[in-house]
Amino acid sequence: MATNSTASETILDVREIDGPPFDDIVAALEELPADGRLHLIAPFEPKPLYEVLETRGFEHKVERSETSEGASGDAASRETERRDVWHVVIEHA
C-alpha cells in the first residue's frame, strides 16, 4: 500500500495490499483534516464503502480508468493486459 500526502490531498493506493483495504481506508479518513481530500486508488470499485462514507459525513466522486501492463509468459503470449483502476476522491461533506 502506498500513501502520499500533500497539504490538502492524501493519496492512498491499495492496489498492492494483501487482504481487504477497509481498515486502511478508515484510518486514512480518521486522519483527514476538515479541508482535506483522500484520493483512493483501487483495483475494484469499492461500492460497500460508499454508504459508510455517507454515514460518516463524507462525499465522493468516482472515476474508472484502465492501465496497461505487460503480461508475463513466453513471446507468443506477451500481449498487453488491461486492468480497471478505480479513483475515488473523498471529502468532508
Tab-separated table of N, CA and C in Angstrom:
chain	number	residue	atom	x	y	z
A	1	MET	N	0.849	-1.166	0.000
A	1	MET	CA	0.000	0.000	0.000
A	1	MET	C	0.893	1.226	0.000
A	2	ALA	N	0.584	2.163	-0.866
A	2	ALA	CA	1.352	3.397	-0.936
A	2	ALA	C	0.496	4.558	-0.454
A	3	THR	N	1.103	5.403	0.356
A	3	THR	CA	0.427	6.605	0.821
A	3	THR	C	1.315	7.787	0.510
A	4	ASN	N	0.728	8.810	-0.099
A	4	ASN	CA	1.452	10.031	-0.412
A	4	ASN	C	0.561	11.170	0.032
A	5	SER	N	1.135	12.175	0.655
A	5	SER	CA	0.329	13.245	1.207
A	5	SER	C	0.894	14.606	0.854
A	6	THR	N	-0.001	15.526	0.451
A	6	THR	CA	0.364	16.926	0.265
A	6	THR	C	-0.436	17.716	1.283
A	7	ALA	N	-0.374	19.032	1.213
A	7	ALA	CA	-1.063	19.871	2.192
A	7	ALA	C	-2.563	19.610	2.218
A	8	SER	N	-3.192	19.356	1.080
A	8	SER	CA	-4.644	19.192	1.066
A	8	SER	C	-5.118	17.840	0.562
A	9	GLU	N	-4.236	17.029	0.019
A	9	GLU	CA	-4.654	15.744	-0.540
A	9	GLU	C	-3.748	14.610	-0.080
A	10	THR	N	-4.388	13.520	0.328
A	10	THR	CA	-3.680	12.289	0.662
A	10	THR	C	-4.041	11.262	-0.398
A	11	ILE	N	-3.046	10.611	-0.961
A	11	ILE	CA	-3.275	9.568	-1.957
A	11	ILE	C	-3.036	8.226	-1.281
A	12	LEU	N	-4.038	7.366	-1.351
A	12	LEU	CA	-3.952	6.031	-0.767
A	12	LEU	C	-4.151	5.013	-1.884
A	13	ASP	N	-3.082	4.327	-2.254
A	13	ASP	CA	-3.115	3.337	-3.329
A	13	ASP	C	-3.165	1.951	-2.694
A	14	VAL	N	-4.311	1.283	-2.816
A	14	VAL	CA	-4.499	-0.024	-2.171
A	14	VAL	C	-4.423	-1.181	-3.174
A	15	ARG	N	-3.917	-0.939	-4.361
A	15	ARG	CA	-3.874	-1.991	-5.385
A	15	ARG	C	-2.970	-3.154	-5.020
A	16	GLU	N	-1.954	-2.927	-4.226
A	16	GLU	CA	-0.969	-3.977	-3.952
A	16	GLU	C	-1.040	-4.559	-2.548
A	17	ILE	N	-2.036	-4.189	-1.753
A	17	ILE	CA	-2.067	-4.717	-0.390
A	17	ILE	C	-2.655	-6.117	-0.364
A	18	ASP	N	-2.298	-6.872	0.661
A	18	ASP	CA	-2.853	-8.200	0.863
A	18	ASP	C	-4.087	-8.062	1.742
A	19	GLY	N	-5.193	-8.609	1.313
A	19	GLY	CA	-6.413	-8.565	2.105
A	19	GLY	C	-7.249	-7.329	1.838
A	20	PRO	N	-8.382	-7.241	2.521
A	20	PRO	CA	-9.287	-6.112	2.322
A	20	PRO	C	-8.662	-4.796	2.804
A	21	PRO	N	-8.868	-3.711	2.048
A	21	PRO	CA	-8.255	-2.429	2.402
A	21	PRO	C	-9.108	-1.561	3.332
A	22	PHE	N	-10.249	-2.063	3.800
A	22	PHE	CA	-11.194	-1.236	4.552
A	22	PHE	C	-10.558	-0.556	5.752
A	23	ASP	N	-9.811	-1.284	6.573
A	23	ASP	CA	-9.201	-0.689	7.771
A	23	ASP	C	-8.206	0.416	7.408
A	24	ASP	N	-7.457	0.229	6.335
A	24	ASP	CA	-6.507	1.247	5.888
A	24	ASP	C	-7.243	2.506	5.427
A	25	ILE	N	-8.357	2.316	4.739
A	25	ILE	CA	-9.142	3.455	4.255
A	25	ILE	C	-9.735	4.223	5.436
A	26	VAL	N	-10.322	3.506	6.389
A	26	VAL	CA	-10.916	4.155	7.567
A	26	VAL	C	-9.847	4.911	8.351
A	27	ALA	N	-8.674	4.339	8.509
A	27	ALA	CA	-7.586	5.016	9.219
A	27	ALA	C	-7.197	6.309	8.507
A	28	ALA	N	-7.136	6.283	7.183
A	28	ALA	CA	-6.801	7.491	6.415
A	28	ALA	C	-7.898	8.542	6.560
A	29	LEU	N	-9.154	8.111	6.595
A	29	LEU	CA	-10.264	9.055	6.770
A	29	LEU	C	-10.228	9.712	8.141
A	30	GLU	N	-9.874	8.947	9.151
A	30	GLU	CA	-9.816	9.490	10.511
A	30	GLU	C	-8.742	10.565	10.652
A	31	GLU	N	-7.705	10.509	9.831
A	31	GLU	CA	-6.623	11.489	9.873
A	31	GLU	C	-6.844	12.647	8.903
A	32	LEU	N	-7.913	12.605	8.126
A	32	LEU	CA	-8.163	13.607	7.104
A	32	LEU	C	-8.610	14.927	7.729
A	33	PRO	N	-7.877	16.016	7.465
A	33	PRO	CA	-8.303	17.303	8.014
A	33	PRO	C	-9.619	17.764	7.368
A	34	ALA	N	-10.282	18.701	8.014
A	34	ALA	CA	-11.590	19.167	7.544
A	34	ALA	C	-11.546	19.689	6.111
A	35	ASP	N	-10.434	20.293	5.707
A	35	ASP	CA	-10.322	20.818	4.347
A	35	ASP	C	-9.536	19.878	3.435
A	36	GLY	N	-9.301	18.659	3.886
A	36	GLY	CA	-8.500	17.704	3.128
A	36	GLY	C	-9.311	16.847	2.184
A	37	ARG	N	-8.576	16.113	1.372
A	37	ARG	CA	-9.174	15.224	0.381
A	37	ARG	C	-8.376	13.930	0.370
A	38	LEU	N	-9.090	12.802	0.300
A	38	LEU	CA	-8.445	11.490	0.178
A	38	LEU	C	-8.679	10.978	-1.228
A	39	HIS	N	-7.600	10.682	-1.932
A	39	HIS	CA	-7.685	10.111	-3.277
A	39	HIS	C	-7.343	8.628	-3.145
A	40	LEU	N	-8.373	7.799	-3.232
A	40	LEU	CA	-8.235	6.350	-3.110
A	40	LEU	C	-8.056	5.751	-4.495
A	41	ILE	N	-7.042	4.895	-4.654
A	41	ILE	CA	-6.807	4.185	-5.910
A	41	ILE	C	-6.946	2.697	-5.613
A	42	ALA	N	-7.890	2.050	-6.309
A	42	ALA	CA	-8.197	0.648	-6.006
A	42	ALA	C	-8.361	-0.158	-7.295
A	43	PRO	N	-8.141	-1.475	-7.228
A	43	PRO	CA	-8.293	-2.327	-8.400
A	43	PRO	C	-9.741	-2.765	-8.626
A	44	PHE	N	-10.662	-2.241	-7.832
A	44	PHE	CA	-12.081	-2.587	-7.928
A	44	PHE	C	-12.891	-1.383	-7.468
A	45	GLU	N	-14.156	-1.322	-7.860
A	45	GLU	CA	-14.996	-0.241	-7.364
A	45	GLU	C	-15.429	-0.579	-5.940
A	46	PRO	N	-15.088	0.250	-4.969
A	46	PRO	CA	-15.385	-0.061	-3.565
A	46	PRO	C	-16.812	0.333	-3.166
A	47	LYS	N	-17.797	-0.255	-3.831
A	47	LYS	CA	-19.197	0.099	-3.588
A	47	LYS	C	-19.622	-0.003	-2.121
A	48	PRO	N	-19.207	-1.015	-1.358
A	48	PRO	CA	-19.619	-1.073	0.050
A	48	PRO	C	-19.132	0.127	0.872
A	49	LEU	N	-18.085	0.783	0.412
A	49	LEU	CA	-17.533	1.931	1.120
A	49	LEU	C	-18.438	3.156	1.031
A	50	TYR	N	-19.208	3.278	-0.040
A	50	TYR	CA	-19.977	4.490	-0.284
A	50	TYR	C	-20.986	4.794	0.826
A	51	GLU	N	-21.686	3.797	1.301
A	51	GLU	CA	-22.648	4.009	2.383
A	51	GLU	C	-21.941	4.410	3.680
A	52	VAL	N	-20.804	3.790	3.937
A	52	VAL	CA	-20.012	4.138	5.123
A	52	VAL	C	-19.572	5.597	5.046
A	53	LEU	N	-19.142	6.030	3.870
A	53	LEU	CA	-18.713	7.419	3.696
A	53	LEU	C	-19.865	8.376	3.995
A	54	GLU	N	-21.028	8.087	3.447
A	54	GLU	CA	-22.188	8.948	3.670
A	54	GLU	C	-22.558	9.009	5.150
A	55	THR	N	-22.547	7.869	5.808
A	55	THR	CA	-22.874	7.808	7.233
A	55	THR	C	-21.898	8.635	8.069
A	56	ARG	N	-20.637	8.672	7.652
A	56	ARG	CA	-19.593	9.394	8.404
A	56	ARG	C	-19.433	10.854	7.969
A	57	GLY	N	-20.312	11.324	7.064
A	57	GLY	CA	-20.277	12.728	6.671
A	57	GLY	C	-19.316	13.074	5.552
A	58	PHE	N	-19.051	12.124	4.665
A	58	PHE	CA	-18.176	12.365	3.528
A	58	PHE	C	-18.963	12.291	2.237
A	59	GLU	N	-18.453	12.952	1.223
A	59	GLU	CA	-18.988	12.787	-0.129
A	59	GLU	C	-17.853	12.291	-1.015
A	60	HIS	N	-18.208	11.705	-2.159
A	60	HIS	CA	-17.167	11.127	-3.007
A	60	HIS	C	-17.512	11.279	-4.483
A	61	LYS	N	-16.479	11.217	-5.300
A	61	LYS	CA	-16.594	11.188	-6.753
A	61	LYS	C	-15.791	9.996	-7.224
A	62	VAL	N	-16.312	9.297	-8.235
A	62	VAL	CA	-15.677	8.064	-8.703
A	62	VAL	C	-15.347	8.175	-10.187
A	63	GLU	N	-14.190	7.657	-10.553
A	63	GLU	CA	-13.801	7.588	-11.954
A	63	GLU	C	-13.079	6.267	-12.186
A	64	ARG	N	-13.402	5.617	-13.290
A	64	ARG	CA	-12.731	4.366	-13.660
A	64	ARG	C	-11.798	4.645	-14.828
A	65	SER	N	-10.627	4.065	-14.777
A	65	SER	CA	-9.687	4.161	-15.895
A	65	SER	C	-9.057	2.791	-16.096
A	66	GLU	N	-8.294	2.670	-17.159
A	66	GLU	CA	-7.592	1.413	-17.429
A	66	GLU	C	-6.100	1.641	-17.379
A	67	THR	N	-5.388	0.634	-16.916
A	67	THR	CA	-3.938	0.658	-17.010
A	67	THR	C	-3.527	-0.486	-17.916
A	68	SER	N	-2.393	-0.361	-18.501
A	68	SER	CA	-1.864	-1.412	-19.360
A	68	SER	C	-0.591	-1.941	-18.739
A	69	GLU	N	-0.511	-3.257	-18.636
A	69	GLU	CA	0.680	-3.892	-18.094
A	69	GLU	C	1.066	-5.032	-19.009
A	70	GLY	N	2.352	-5.239	-19.186
A	70	GLY	CA	2.809	-6.350	-19.990
A	70	GLY	C	2.531	-7.666	-19.280
A	71	ALA	N	1.924	-8.591	-19.969
A	71	ALA	CA	1.650	-9.894	-19.371
A	71	ALA	C	2.920	-10.723	-19.381
A	72	SER	N	3.089	-11.541	-18.363
A	72	SER	CA	4.273	-12.393	-18.318
A	72	SER	C	4.029	-13.645	-19.150
A	73	GLY	N	5.077	-14.310	-19.493
A	73	GLY	CA	4.939	-15.541	-20.262
A	73	GLY	C	5.882	-15.546	-21.439
A	74	ASP	N	5.722	-16.552	-22.328
A	74	ASP	CA	6.610	-16.641	-23.472
A	74	ASP	C	6.266	-15.568	-24.509
A	75	ALA	N	7.087	-15.461	-25.546
A	75	ALA	CA	6.924	-14.402	-26.543
A	75	ALA	C	5.565	-14.469	-27.234
A	76	ALA	N	5.019	-15.633	-27.426
A	76	ALA	CA	3.738	-15.772	-28.110
A	76	ALA	C	2.576	-15.223	-27.283
A	77	SER	N	2.728	-15.179	-25.969
A	77	SER	CA	1.615	-14.728	-25.130
A	77	SER	C	1.864	-13.369	-24.473
A	78	ARG	N	2.829	-12.609	-24.986
A	78	ARG	CA	3.162	-11.316	-24.381
A	78	ARG	C	2.273	-10.208	-24.921
A	79	GLU	N	1.023	-10.298	-24.656
A	79	GLU	CA	0.101	-9.251	-25.036
A	79	GLU	C	-0.045	-8.304	-23.856
A	80	THR	N	-0.536	-7.137	-24.147
A	80	THR	CA	-0.754	-6.163	-23.083
A	80	THR	C	-2.013	-6.538	-22.320
A	81	GLU	N	-1.880	-6.568	-21.005
A	81	GLU	CA	-3.008	-6.880	-20.150
A	81	GLU	C	-3.609	-5.569	-19.656
A	82	ARG	N	-4.925	-5.417	-19.800
A	82	ARG	CA	-5.601	-4.195	-19.364
A	82	ARG	C	-6.337	-4.486	-18.066
A	83	ARG	N	-6.202	-3.556	-17.119
A	83	ARG	CA	-6.858	-3.711	-15.829
A	83	ARG	C	-7.585	-2.428	-15.468
A	84	ASP	N	-8.771	-2.573	-14.905
A	84	ASP	CA	-9.504	-1.416	-14.421
A	84	ASP	C	-8.859	-0.888	-13.156
A	85	VAL	N	-8.856	0.413	-13.024
A	85	VAL	CA	-8.380	1.081	-11.821
A	85	VAL	C	-9.454	2.094	-11.448
A	86	TRP	N	-9.833	2.089	-10.192
A	86	TRP	CA	-10.868	2.995	-9.702
A	86	TRP	C	-10.224	4.097	-8.878
A	87	HIS	N	-10.618	5.334	-9.172
A	87	HIS	CA	-10.155	6.514	-8.446
A	87	HIS	C	-11.362	7.082	-7.705
A	88	VAL	N	-11.280	7.126	-6.393
A	88	VAL	CA	-12.368	7.666	-5.578
A	88	VAL	C	-11.792	8.846	-4.795
A	89	VAL	N	-12.347	10.022	-5.048
A	89	VAL	CA	-11.921	11.227	-4.338
A	89	VAL	C	-12.947	11.495	-3.247
A	90	ILE	N	-12.478	11.543	-2.005
A	90	ILE	CA	-13.349	11.639	-0.833
A	90	ILE	C	-13.051	12.938	-0.099
A	91	GLU	N	-14.122	13.668	0.261
A	91	GLU	CA	-14.003	14.915	1.005
A	91	GLU	C	-15.091	14.975	2.070
A	92	HIS	N	-14.879	15.817	3.068
A	92	HIS	CA	-15.934	16.062	4.052
A	92	HIS	C	-17.098	16.743	3.346
A	93	ALA	N	-18.310	16.358	3.686
A	93	ALA	CA	-19.495	16.967	3.059
A	93	ALA	C	-19.718	18.367	3.579
